[in-house]
Amino acid sequence: MLRKHRNEDLIVRRIAHSFPPSRSQTVRQFLSLGIGDDAALFRPKPGHETILTCDWSLEGTHFFREKHPPDSVGWKCLARAVSDIAAMGGAPRCFLLSLALPETHTGRWLSLFLGGLRRASRKFRCALAGGDTTRRNEILINVAVVGEVRSGSALLRSTARPGDFLYVSGRLGEAELGLQIVRRGQGAASKNNLLIRKHLYPEPRLALGQWLVKKGLATALMDLSDGLSSDLSRLCAASAVGARLEKAKIPRIPAPWAAVKHGCDPMQLALHAGDDYELLFAVPPSKAKLIPETFRGLRLTAIGRITRERQLTLLEENGRARQLLPRGWDPFRRTQ
Amino acid sequence: MLRKHRNEDLIVRRIAHSFPPSRSQTVRQFLSLGIGDDAALFRPKPGHETILTCDWSLEGTHFFREKHPPDSVGWKCLARAVSDIAAMGGAPRCFLLSLALPETHTGRWLSLFLGGLRRASRKFRCALAGGDTTRRNEILINVAVVGEVRSGSALLRSTARPGDFLYVSGRLGEAELGLQIVRRGQGAASKNNLLIRKHLYPEPRLALGQWLVKKGLATALMDLSDGLSSDLSRLCAASAVGARLEKAKIPRIPAPWAAVKHGCDPMQLALHAGDDYELLFAVPPSKAKLIPETFRGLRLTAIGRITRERQLTLLEENGRARQLLPRGWDPFRRTQ
């Protein structure tokens, strides 16, 4: 096979070409220098703090070269990191893309990848500011996102208080079920399937996070990336509290449909499956009545309460309580 | 072999433990929220722009597990990215660490790695703000650094002008020679060797970059990470100019010593070898007399001039001129 010679500068130019300097006045205002120099220059908004976060997206760990459309890999590597901005109640501004890939993937694969990344970049209003590229046998991606939030108003994990109601957005377990369908190789033909879309093209809950900040409704906020049981346990540890969940209330995939069609337990998925990028937040009792049933079409559900006792309890449908252990996604746990 | 169970949260706690919240008033002022939440919060300095950059440090590409001390891997992954801040004339503030590593390396290797990283973090006054960790067979590192520079005063690559004098700091080719010694396995015993130190523990030229900005002496600035011929060619392309170098003036390792002891050509190293992290800058003729021979013990050398003609020329010691092609480090070039 004849391969074209592509050097690093050429790849940087291809990326720059896919992300032409924005004509948007807003972007020009905060991104004073984009890709091409030693570093990028960002002009912070007065009265705001800068939010910083980064996320790995690694072949074999977070996606499969043969199973996941490159367009989705591009979309999702940015969406995952932007979800951390939503989890602080902020607005994304720009990102750095670190990309390592085989020479065989600097053609069509790269184009499709950049296409998905560009769509996500526009959708989330998060401009490409710079990055680093190198050659590697495996496809490795790291995305660092810069966001902003009015000074002092970011919502943290560490500020939930006993008595707060716990809410989640959306329906949990959908993305994992989507992944299972994709792994079975049924993904390409049915991109419009809701579960597959949620797995391939997650939508960070930016509007919801910003609304919670603006209205001052929540005491604590985080996003669900590793599964409810693991992430809630982190929120509780950070806040030095516990939580008591009502199993019946946890929003999940309808049981007969999930079980019959996909042979899985929707409650297990809702409790432990990752990658949903929904928001989990705590609301003081005095403000719970201000939380609507849906926010811009997205369901919001009270699933339990924060407790003083520092453990996670799941109240079964038969009224019995049992301890809930963190069993979500953990790359260092070998017994999954 | 018995391996302890280490999960992701435990590794994050180990990292947090290695980087306790700073007691420095300055750090507390700009880093309002460090590791442990969904994202970090940075409080920008009024009147300043934020500098953003990131760099891969990948096993097999940028370092070798068996050859490079983990302490050096930790130091250098930060130093490389901080050098991009020096290259804008800015000051580093904080960084995000993305780390993927095998479970076998979450013990002693991680401790030593974090030791080197912490020393670099203190030396460069660049605090750990957050990051992402995962498990991987290979050691993968990505560091994103946030710096600051007074608004409008950052020095770019794209602003060199014909007639400017070109300067470099230090002596070129030293780091590559250091690498060759380390690859031969002679590194561990002779960490004090200057060449090996320059390869293992590079020092970004922060003070020099900041001084050039403060005194308004340079029209353009970049750091030398991929070799003079490649990096100068990038500066010239960005500024739409060319350059003419005088071979005799290029600061290099003394010839007999390099050639006899290590069997290499010091001029080839000085022109094309990477990893030196020295600064390359352009100075208008009216200000050239203000550039001292040394800056805080670091040699500064005028090596040529910027030309209107858009190509790189090397004036040989015999007076003949030849074209200089970019032959520095490029991960996508296969004929190195």
XYZ file of C-alpha atoms in Angstrom:
672
model
C 0.000 0.000 0.000
C 1.235 3.435 -0.883
C 1.070 5.884 1.962
C 1.375 9.590 1.602
C 4.022 11.259 3.666
C 2.355 13.286 6.387
C 4.395 15.140 8.910
C 3.368 16.706 12.171
C 3.060 20.260 10.844
C 0.762 18.950 8.114
C -1.525 17.354 10.700
C -1.584 20.548 12.735
C -2.536 22.409 9.533
C -5.312 19.854 8.845
C -6.688 20.416 12.340
C -6.396 24.205 11.979
C -8.181 23.968 8.621
C -11.049 22.060 10.256
C -11.337 24.773 12.885
C -10.999 28.078 11.018
C -10.690 31.196 13.229
C -14.150 31.994 14.491
C -16.107 34.854 12.977
C -18.061 35.074 16.206
C -17.353 38.312 18.045
C -17.734 36.500 21.385
C -15.117 33.864 20.567
C -12.705 36.505 19.253
C -13.170 38.396 22.456
C -12.073 35.575 24.752
C -9.686 33.641 22.514
C -7.041 36.212 21.633
C -4.631 33.646 20.131
C -5.601 30.198 18.835
C -3.604 27.281 17.406
C -0.233 27.713 15.705
C 1.962 29.370 18.347
C 3.762 27.896 21.389
C 0.571 28.319 23.417
C -2.900 29.854 23.210
C -4.051 33.077 24.856
C -7.375 33.295 26.646
C -8.870 36.567 27.858
C -10.827 35.906 31.057
C -14.176 37.591 31.675
C -14.003 40.078 34.563
C -15.792 38.867 37.695
C -15.492 35.219 36.653
C -13.422 32.263 37.744
C -11.846 29.931 35.190
C -12.886 26.262 35.329
C -10.189 23.748 34.356
C -10.708 20.068 33.593
C -9.331 17.302 31.376
C -10.321 13.802 30.275
C -8.671 10.822 28.660
C -10.352 9.137 25.675
C -8.220 6.082 24.939
C -8.701 3.378 22.350
C -9.551 0.070 24.016
C -10.495 1.793 27.279
C -13.034 4.430 26.244
C -13.748 3.417 22.637
C -12.981 0.728 20.063
C -11.446 1.606 16.717
C -13.515 -0.998 14.881
C -16.812 -0.409 16.681
C -17.083 3.327 17.237
C -17.612 5.750 14.353
C -14.701 8.273 14.316
C -17.309 11.044 14.209
C -18.616 9.849 17.582
C -15.091 9.564 19.027
C -14.572 13.225 18.085
C -17.887 14.344 19.558
C -17.586 12.346 22.753
C -13.983 13.199 23.702
C -15.072 16.833 23.984
C -18.533 16.111 25.442
C -17.015 14.090 28.311
C -14.756 16.938 29.401
C -17.441 19.586 28.849
C -19.693 17.595 31.194
C -17.281 18.509 34.026
C -17.930 22.171 33.217
C -21.697 21.501 33.417
C -21.010 19.794 36.751
C -19.714 23.098 38.165
C -22.601 25.072 36.691
C -20.292 26.873 34.258
C -20.063 27.678 30.565
C -17.348 26.139 28.364
C -15.091 28.546 26.455
C -12.249 26.702 24.730
C -10.270 23.438 24.723
C -6.861 21.920 24.017
C -6.740 18.728 21.936
C -3.910 16.244 22.487
C -4.009 13.613 19.787
C -1.734 10.625 19.158
C -2.570 8.411 16.215
C -1.156 5.920 13.710
C -0.106 7.225 10.309
C -2.837 5.029 8.768
C -5.407 7.177 10.586
C -4.221 10.603 9.429
C -6.504 10.485 6.375
C -10.180 9.558 6.375
C -10.341 8.616 10.056
C -8.888 11.987 11.087
C -11.317 13.870 8.834
C -14.347 12.122 10.290
C -13.003 12.512 13.823
C -12.480 16.243 13.282
C -15.993 16.484 11.833
C -17.559 15.119 15.029
C -15.271 17.223 17.180
C -16.189 20.355 15.227
C -19.925 19.705 15.611
C -19.483 19.254 19.369
C -17.304 22.367 19.521
C -20.061 24.425 17.878
C -22.871 22.872 19.864
C -21.166 23.471 23.214
C -19.685 26.843 22.135
C -16.242 25.617 23.053
C -13.536 26.759 20.612
C -10.357 24.847 19.773
C -7.452 26.809 21.287
C -4.460 24.515 20.684
C -3.024 21.118 21.517
C -0.292 18.600 20.781
C -0.057 15.820 18.184
C 2.201 12.817 17.852
C 2.378 9.410 16.184
C 1.382 6.278 18.053
C 0.191 2.771 17.204
C -2.908 3.300 19.301
C -5.295 6.230 19.147
C -4.866 8.326 22.291
C -6.838 11.467 23.022
C -6.764 13.916 25.873
C -8.998 16.964 25.990
C -8.520 19.852 28.443
C -11.444 22.257 28.654
C -11.496 25.801 29.974
C -14.817 27.175 31.192
C -16.061 30.108 33.218
C -18.457 30.734 36.071
C -19.266 33.900 38.002
C -16.768 34.182 40.889
C -17.891 32.351 43.996
C -20.945 30.753 42.402
C -19.564 27.395 41.169
C -21.421 24.383 42.589
C -19.112 21.863 44.276
C -19.370 18.248 45.412
C -18.352 19.065 48.931
C -21.239 21.231 50.077
C -24.263 18.884 50.351
C -26.036 19.060 53.722
C -28.013 16.497 55.724
C -31.695 16.760 54.867
C -31.095 17.927 51.251
C -33.120 16.187 48.575
C -31.086 14.369 45.935
C -32.071 14.807 42.286
C -30.890 13.304 39.030
C -31.579 14.458 35.496
C -32.662 12.081 32.711
C -32.810 8.299 32.914
C -29.854 6.277 34.153
C -28.296 3.250 32.470
C -29.178 4.223 28.906
C -25.601 4.844 27.739
C -24.359 1.472 29.025
C -27.152 -0.343 27.225
C -26.210 1.652 24.097
C -22.588 0.495 24.534
C -23.716 -3.134 24.764
C -25.585 -2.781 21.474
C -22.544 -1.142 19.833
C -20.220 -3.894 21.147
C -22.505 -6.498 19.604
C -21.832 -4.700 16.323
C -25.382 -3.503 15.879
C -24.473 0.155 16.271
C -23.666 1.346 12.786
C -27.062 0.490 11.339
C -29.095 2.126 14.055
C -27.501 5.437 14.965
C -30.936 6.871 15.526
C -31.687 4.460 18.343
C -31.987 6.609 21.484
C -29.722 4.374 23.596
C -27.017 4.279 20.958
C -27.222 8.006 20.466
C -26.832 8.530 24.207
C -23.737 6.311 24.165
C -22.174 7.768 21.022
C -23.227 11.404 21.282
C -23.812 12.345 24.936
C -25.082 15.866 25.634
C -23.572 17.521 28.700
C -26.315 19.148 30.787
C -24.903 22.654 30.483
C -28.213 24.531 30.565
C -29.376 22.686 33.675
C -26.111 23.299 35.560
C -26.142 26.995 34.670
C -29.808 27.296 35.677
C -29.103 25.720 39.093
C -26.302 28.241 39.639
C -28.333 31.203 38.427
C -31.359 30.394 40.587
C -29.276 29.357 43.595
C -31.280 26.135 43.968
C -28.625 23.511 44.704
C -26.158 23.048 47.546
C -24.012 20.512 45.661
C -23.659 19.295 42.077
C -21.678 16.734 40.092
C -22.018 14.815 36.849
C -22.602 11.065 36.607
C -19.772 9.620 34.569
C -18.822 6.456 36.485
C -22.269 5.333 37.691
C -24.652 6.554 40.422
C -23.320 4.302 43.216
C -19.679 5.372 42.674
C -20.321 9.024 41.965
C -22.802 9.533 44.813
C -20.317 7.892 47.144
C -17.735 10.519 46.037
C -20.177 13.381 46.585
C -20.984 12.040 50.062
C -17.315 11.549 50.962
C -16.474 15.088 49.821
C -19.398 16.533 51.817
C -18.812 14.262 54.858
C -22.409 13.025 54.679
C -24.318 9.900 53.600
C -27.403 9.336 51.491
C -30.548 7.241 51.480
C -31.979 6.403 48.069
C -35.453 5.094 47.284
C -35.065 2.320 44.758
C -38.568 2.783 43.365
C -37.811 6.372 42.409
C -34.565 5.873 40.493
C -35.322 6.694 36.845
C -34.415 3.693 34.702
C -35.087 2.032 31.383
C -38.576 0.380 31.349
C -38.071 -3.105 32.745
C -39.853 -5.437 30.338
C -38.295 -3.737 27.339
C -34.731 -3.779 28.679
C -34.953 -7.278 30.087
C -36.740 -8.917 27.185
C -34.880 -7.196 24.381
C -31.412 -6.903 25.904
C -31.318 -9.438 28.723
C -30.244 -7.020 31.448
C -31.490 -5.658 34.747
C -32.455 -1.983 34.387
C -31.987 -1.325 38.114
C -28.406 -2.629 38.086
C -27.694 -0.415 35.074
C -29.283 2.621 36.751
C -27.271 2.111 39.943
C -23.864 1.181 38.590
C -23.486 1.863 34.859
C -21.393 4.816 33.745
C -21.193 7.250 30.850
C -24.644 8.836 31.259
C -23.353 12.390 31.873
C -26.542 13.285 33.686
C -26.370 15.650 36.667
C -26.734 14.668 40.318
C -27.582 17.533 42.674
C -28.647 18.255 46.245
C -31.452 20.711 47.010
C -32.376 22.043 50.467
C -35.961 21.143 51.538
C -37.021 24.799 51.410
C -36.237 24.934 47.698
C -37.375 21.481 46.590
C -40.757 22.806 45.486
C -38.958 25.060 42.982
C -37.518 22.089 41.096
C -39.837 21.313 38.157
C -40.631 17.803 36.947
C -38.881 18.549 33.681
C -36.352 21.190 32.676
C -36.419 21.949 28.921
C -37.795 18.478 28.268
C -35.304 16.768 30.595
C -36.829 14.834 33.479
C -35.677 15.773 36.997
C -36.300 13.165 39.696
C -35.923 13.276 43.482
C -34.343 9.909 44.291
C -33.568 10.255 48.003
C -32.046 12.453 50.664
C -28.713 13.349 52.167
C -28.199 11.896 55.664
C -25.951 12.720 58.569
C -25.017 9.044 58.866
C -22.079 8.562 56.517
C -23.138 5.607 54.420
C -25.186 4.937 51.312
C -28.477 3.159 51.929
C -30.885 1.826 49.352
C -34.488 1.513 50.439
C -35.864 -1.536 48.599
C -39.367 -1.586 47.170
C -40.396 -4.010 49.964
C -39.420 -1.405 52.580
C -36.156 -3.051 53.645
C -32.969 -0.973 53.668
C -29.600 -2.313 52.497
C -26.194 -0.743 52.149
C -25.307 0.465 48.653
C -21.666 -0.102 47.695
C -19.863 1.802 44.930
C -19.819 -0.602 41.982
C -19.546 1.813 39.093
C -16.761 2.098 36.555
C -13.232 2.003 37.939
C -10.340 1.296 35.584
C -8.206 0.003 38.472
C -10.731 -2.532 39.763
C -10.057 -5.884 38.197
C -13.137 -7.782 39.233
C -15.747 -6.040 37.120
C 3.230 -12.025 43.024
C 0.792 -10.510 45.428
C -0.564 -7.201 44.330
C -2.450 -4.827 46.511
C -5.808 -3.713 45.289
C -5.584 -0.084 44.270
C -8.557 1.682 42.819
C -8.778 4.972 40.996
C -9.904 7.000 44.002
C -6.934 5.648 45.934
C -4.543 6.834 43.224
C -6.178 10.249 43.169
C -5.733 10.376 46.958
C -2.059 9.401 46.586
C -1.557 12.230 44.118
C -3.446 14.680 46.349
C -1.313 13.558 49.296
C 1.861 14.288 47.305
C 0.568 17.761 46.532
C -0.950 19.070 49.778
C -2.898 22.357 49.501
C -0.351 25.125 49.297
C 0.335 27.296 52.328
C 1.509 30.009 49.966
C -0.819 32.991 50.004
C -0.160 33.566 46.296
C -1.171 30.055 45.279
C -4.310 30.211 47.442
C -5.168 33.462 45.771
C -5.192 32.117 42.229
C -6.156 28.466 42.788
C -9.519 28.699 44.513
C -10.315 24.975 44.111
C -7.739 22.207 43.549
C -8.017 18.451 42.985
C -10.982 16.399 44.194
C -14.002 17.994 42.516
C -15.345 17.701 38.947
C -12.980 20.485 37.887
C -10.564 23.041 39.324
C -11.212 26.763 39.762
C -8.600 29.339 38.807
C -8.896 33.020 39.689
C -7.297 35.058 36.907
C -5.174 38.101 37.698
C -6.819 41.332 36.524
C -5.123 42.882 33.498
C -3.617 39.545 32.454
C -4.268 37.032 29.719
C -4.296 33.310 30.450
C -1.749 31.169 28.570
C -2.880 27.628 27.719
C -0.689 24.764 26.528
C -0.382 20.991 26.788
C 2.207 18.317 26.019
C 2.302 14.566 25.618
C 4.928 12.538 27.489
C 4.495 8.973 26.247
C 6.469 5.884 27.091
C 8.469 4.694 24.083
C 8.101 8.070 22.357
C 9.311 10.590 24.935
C 10.878 8.302 27.537
C 11.739 4.659 28.211
C 10.447 2.873 31.295
C 13.672 0.932 31.754
C 16.084 3.778 30.989
C 14.596 6.910 32.499
C 14.372 7.420 36.261
C 10.681 7.939 37.225
C 11.765 11.070 39.091
C 13.006 12.531 35.808
C 9.821 11.504 33.961
C 7.850 13.457 36.583
C 10.083 16.523 36.362
C 10.286 16.592 32.610
C 6.605 16.093 31.755
C 5.909 19.379 33.545
C 9.095 21.144 32.397
C 8.262 20.479 28.737
C 4.852 22.119 28.991
C 6.117 24.971 31.179
C 8.691 25.730 28.471
C 5.767 26.788 26.239
C 4.825 29.345 28.905
C 8.429 30.628 28.886
C 8.137 30.808 25.095
C 5.333 33.376 25.440
C 7.204 35.342 28.107
C 4.672 34.354 30.769
C 4.608 32.929 34.286
C 3.190 29.449 34.982
C 0.368 29.213 37.541
C -1.082 25.695 37.655
C -1.383 22.430 35.705
C -3.630 19.439 35.053
C -2.032 15.981 35.144
C -3.507 13.188 33.013
C -1.885 9.903 33.937
C -2.484 6.393 32.615
C -0.364 3.618 34.057
C -0.182 -0.119 34.699
C -1.233 -1.411 38.106
C 2.363 -2.584 38.626
C 3.426 1.056 38.553
C 1.011 2.433 41.159
C 3.485 1.779 43.982
C 7.162 2.748 43.981
C 7.247 4.046 40.415
C 4.312 6.396 41.096
C 5.933 7.678 44.302
C 9.195 8.515 42.574
C 7.352 10.018 39.606
C 5.308 12.238 41.927
C 8.512 13.237 43.743
C 10.068 14.586 40.543
C 6.822 16.227 39.517
C 6.501 17.915 42.900
C 10.049 19.293 42.742
C 9.352 20.727 39.292
C 6.019 22.103 40.474
C 7.754 23.980 43.305
C 10.674 25.134 41.199
C 8.441 26.544 38.444
C 5.783 27.776 40.919
C 3.154 25.823 39.040
C 0.579 24.183 41.336
C -1.272 20.945 40.624
C -4.923 21.856 39.972
C -6.462 18.534 38.901
C -6.334 15.839 36.238
C -7.535 12.406 35.182
C -6.152 8.934 35.904
C -6.775 5.560 34.321
C -5.193 2.136 33.948
C -3.166 1.261 30.864
C -0.443 -1.214 29.919
C 1.780 1.651 28.841
C 2.621 4.776 30.823
C 0.885 7.736 29.195
C 1.134 11.294 30.475
C -0.408 14.517 29.324
C 0.199 17.807 31.105
C -1.830 20.966 30.473
C -0.345 24.138 31.923
C -2.060 27.439 32.661
C 0.102 30.546 32.784
C -0.379 34.294 32.754
C 1.077 37.292 30.994
C 0.130 40.966 31.109
C -2.588 41.560 28.514
C -1.212 42.330 25.080
C 2.428 41.704 25.998
C 2.870 38.009 25.118
C 5.661 37.380 22.601
C 4.528 35.387 19.562
C 6.207 33.441 16.765
C 4.483 35.410 14.075
C 5.922 38.872 14.602
C 9.595 38.650 13.567
C 10.637 41.323 11.042
C 13.276 41.367 8.310
C 16.522 42.772 9.673
C 15.955 41.482 13.230
C 18.880 39.724 14.866
C 18.252 36.113 15.886
C 19.405 34.977 19.319
C 19.464 31.660 21.130
C 20.037 30.965 24.801
C 22.411 28.288 26.069
C 24.206 25.688 23.964
C 22.342 23.535 21.465
C 22.525 19.760 21.111
C 23.344 19.007 24.739
C 20.063 17.259 25.573
C 20.294 14.924 22.572
C 23.808 13.898 23.528
C 22.499 13.311 27.058
C 19.764 11.077 25.631
C 22.340 9.057 23.692
C 24.281 8.451 26.908
C 21.078 7.429 28.736
C 20.081 5.063 25.891
C 23.449 3.376 26.155
C 22.483 2.692 29.763
C 25.165 4.933 31.228
C 22.668 7.391 32.671
C 21.933 6.100 36.134
C 25.531 6.236 37.326
C 26.213 9.756 36.152
C 23.199 11.920 36.895
C 25.521 14.800 37.612
C 26.888 14.842 34.104
C 25.765 18.165 32.598
C 24.485 16.604 29.365
C 22.469 13.954 31.187
C 21.040 16.524 33.567
C 19.975 18.660 30.622
C 18.224 15.651 29.084
C 16.612 14.390 32.295
C 15.896 17.655 34.105
C 15.516 20.477 31.583
C 14.974 23.977 32.977
C 12.499 26.114 31.046
C 13.911 29.602 30.499
C 11.144 31.380 32.391
C 13.232 34.272 33.742
C 14.667 35.064 30.314
C 11.248 35.027 28.597
C 9.747 37.272 31.263
C 12.708 39.644 31.067
C 12.355 39.958 27.269
C 8.662 40.827 27.727
C 9.308 43.279 30.562
C 12.056 45.139 28.733
C 10.269 45.025 25.364
C 13.429 43.756 23.661
C 12.150 41.041 21.319
C 9.794 41.078 18.343
C 9.279 37.285 18.350
C 9.992 34.386 20.691
C 9.641 30.605 20.778
C 11.240 27.676 22.575
C 13.457 25.077 20.902
C 11.866 21.697 21.498
C 12.183 19.969 18.114
C 15.569 21.316 16.978
C 16.768 24.680 15.619
C 16.217 23.890 11.909
C 12.602 22.770 12.437
C 11.623 25.353 15.020
C 13.221 28.309 13.202
C 11.438 27.207 10.057
C 8.141 27.400 12.001
C 8.943 30.861 13.349
C 9.797 32.037 9.831
C 6.644 30.513 8.312
C 4.478 32.137 11.006
C 6.151 35.533 10.462
C 6.233 35.182 6.637
C 9.985 35.800 6.618
C 13.220 33.806 6.182
C 16.492 33.677 8.088
C 20.217 33.545 7.438
C 22.309 31.801 10.060
C 26.075 31.986 10.509
C 27.287 28.478 11.158
C 30.376 29.640 13.051
C 28.226 31.439 15.611
C 25.853 28.628 16.536
C 26.632 27.659 20.154
C 27.446 23.948 20.282
C 29.223 21.316 22.310
C 33.037 21.628 21.935
C 33.937 19.572 18.883
C 36.864 17.414 19.952
C 35.130 16.403 23.158
C 31.826 15.483 21.517
C 33.400 13.760 18.561
C 36.083 11.854 20.397
C 34.039 10.809 23.389
C 30.655 10.276 21.810
C 31.315 9.865 18.099
C 28.950 12.584 16.915
C 28.997 15.849 15.000
C 28.260 18.775 17.335
C 27.089 20.981 14.454
C 24.488 18.436 13.342
C 23.269 18.174 16.931
C 23.113 21.964 17.301
C 21.137 22.349 14.071
C 18.706 19.442 14.271
C 18.566 17.847 17.724
C 15.549 18.496 19.917
C 14.675 18.687 23.605
C 16.968 21.587 24.541
C 14.148 23.922 25.672
C 16.338 26.941 25.038
C 14.727 30.128 23.740
C 15.001 31.475 20.186
C 14.166 35.160 19.797
C 14.303 37.999 17.297
C 15.586 41.454 18.308
C 15.356 44.635 16.199
C 18.776 46.132 15.309
C 18.107 49.219 17.455
C 17.853 47.026 20.546
C 20.547 44.444 19.845
C 23.097 46.362 21.914
C 20.843 45.896 24.962
C 21.148 42.102 24.817
C 23.944 41.052 27.213
C 26.364 38.203 26.526
C 24.918 36.282 29.433
C 21.644 36.549 31.306
C 21.872 35.192 34.877
C 24.731 32.941 33.810
C 22.955 31.790 30.638
C 24.786 32.551 27.410
C 22.879 34.543 24.775
C 24.226 34.317 21.216
C 23.346 36.195 18.044
C 23.333 33.457 15.395
C 21.995 35.287 12.343
C 19.319 37.607 11.013
C 15.766 37.540 9.774
C 15.497 38.069 5.989
C 12.744 39.195 3.664
C 13.538 36.229 1.374
C 11.451 33.356 2.726
C 13.987 30.590 3.115
C 16.518 29.392 5.657
C 20.133 29.872 4.659
C 23.207 28.644 6.461
C 26.398 30.579 5.861
C 29.207 28.021 6.029
C 32.513 28.794 7.677
C 34.126 28.939 4.212
C 31.774 31.758 3.201
C 29.473 29.663 1.016
C 25.730 29.758 1.652
C 23.496 26.687 1.496
C 19.813 26.121 2.144
C 18.975 24.790 5.599
C 16.146 22.256 5.635
C 14.063 21.410 8.709
C 15.486 18.103 9.934
C 14.547 18.231 13.602
C 12.301 15.881 15.525
C 9.035 14.962 13.810
C 7.106 11.921 15.043
C 5.411 11.531 11.655
C 8.599 11.458 9.601
C 9.712 7.878 9.078
C 13.164 8.390 7.675
C 14.935 9.711 10.722
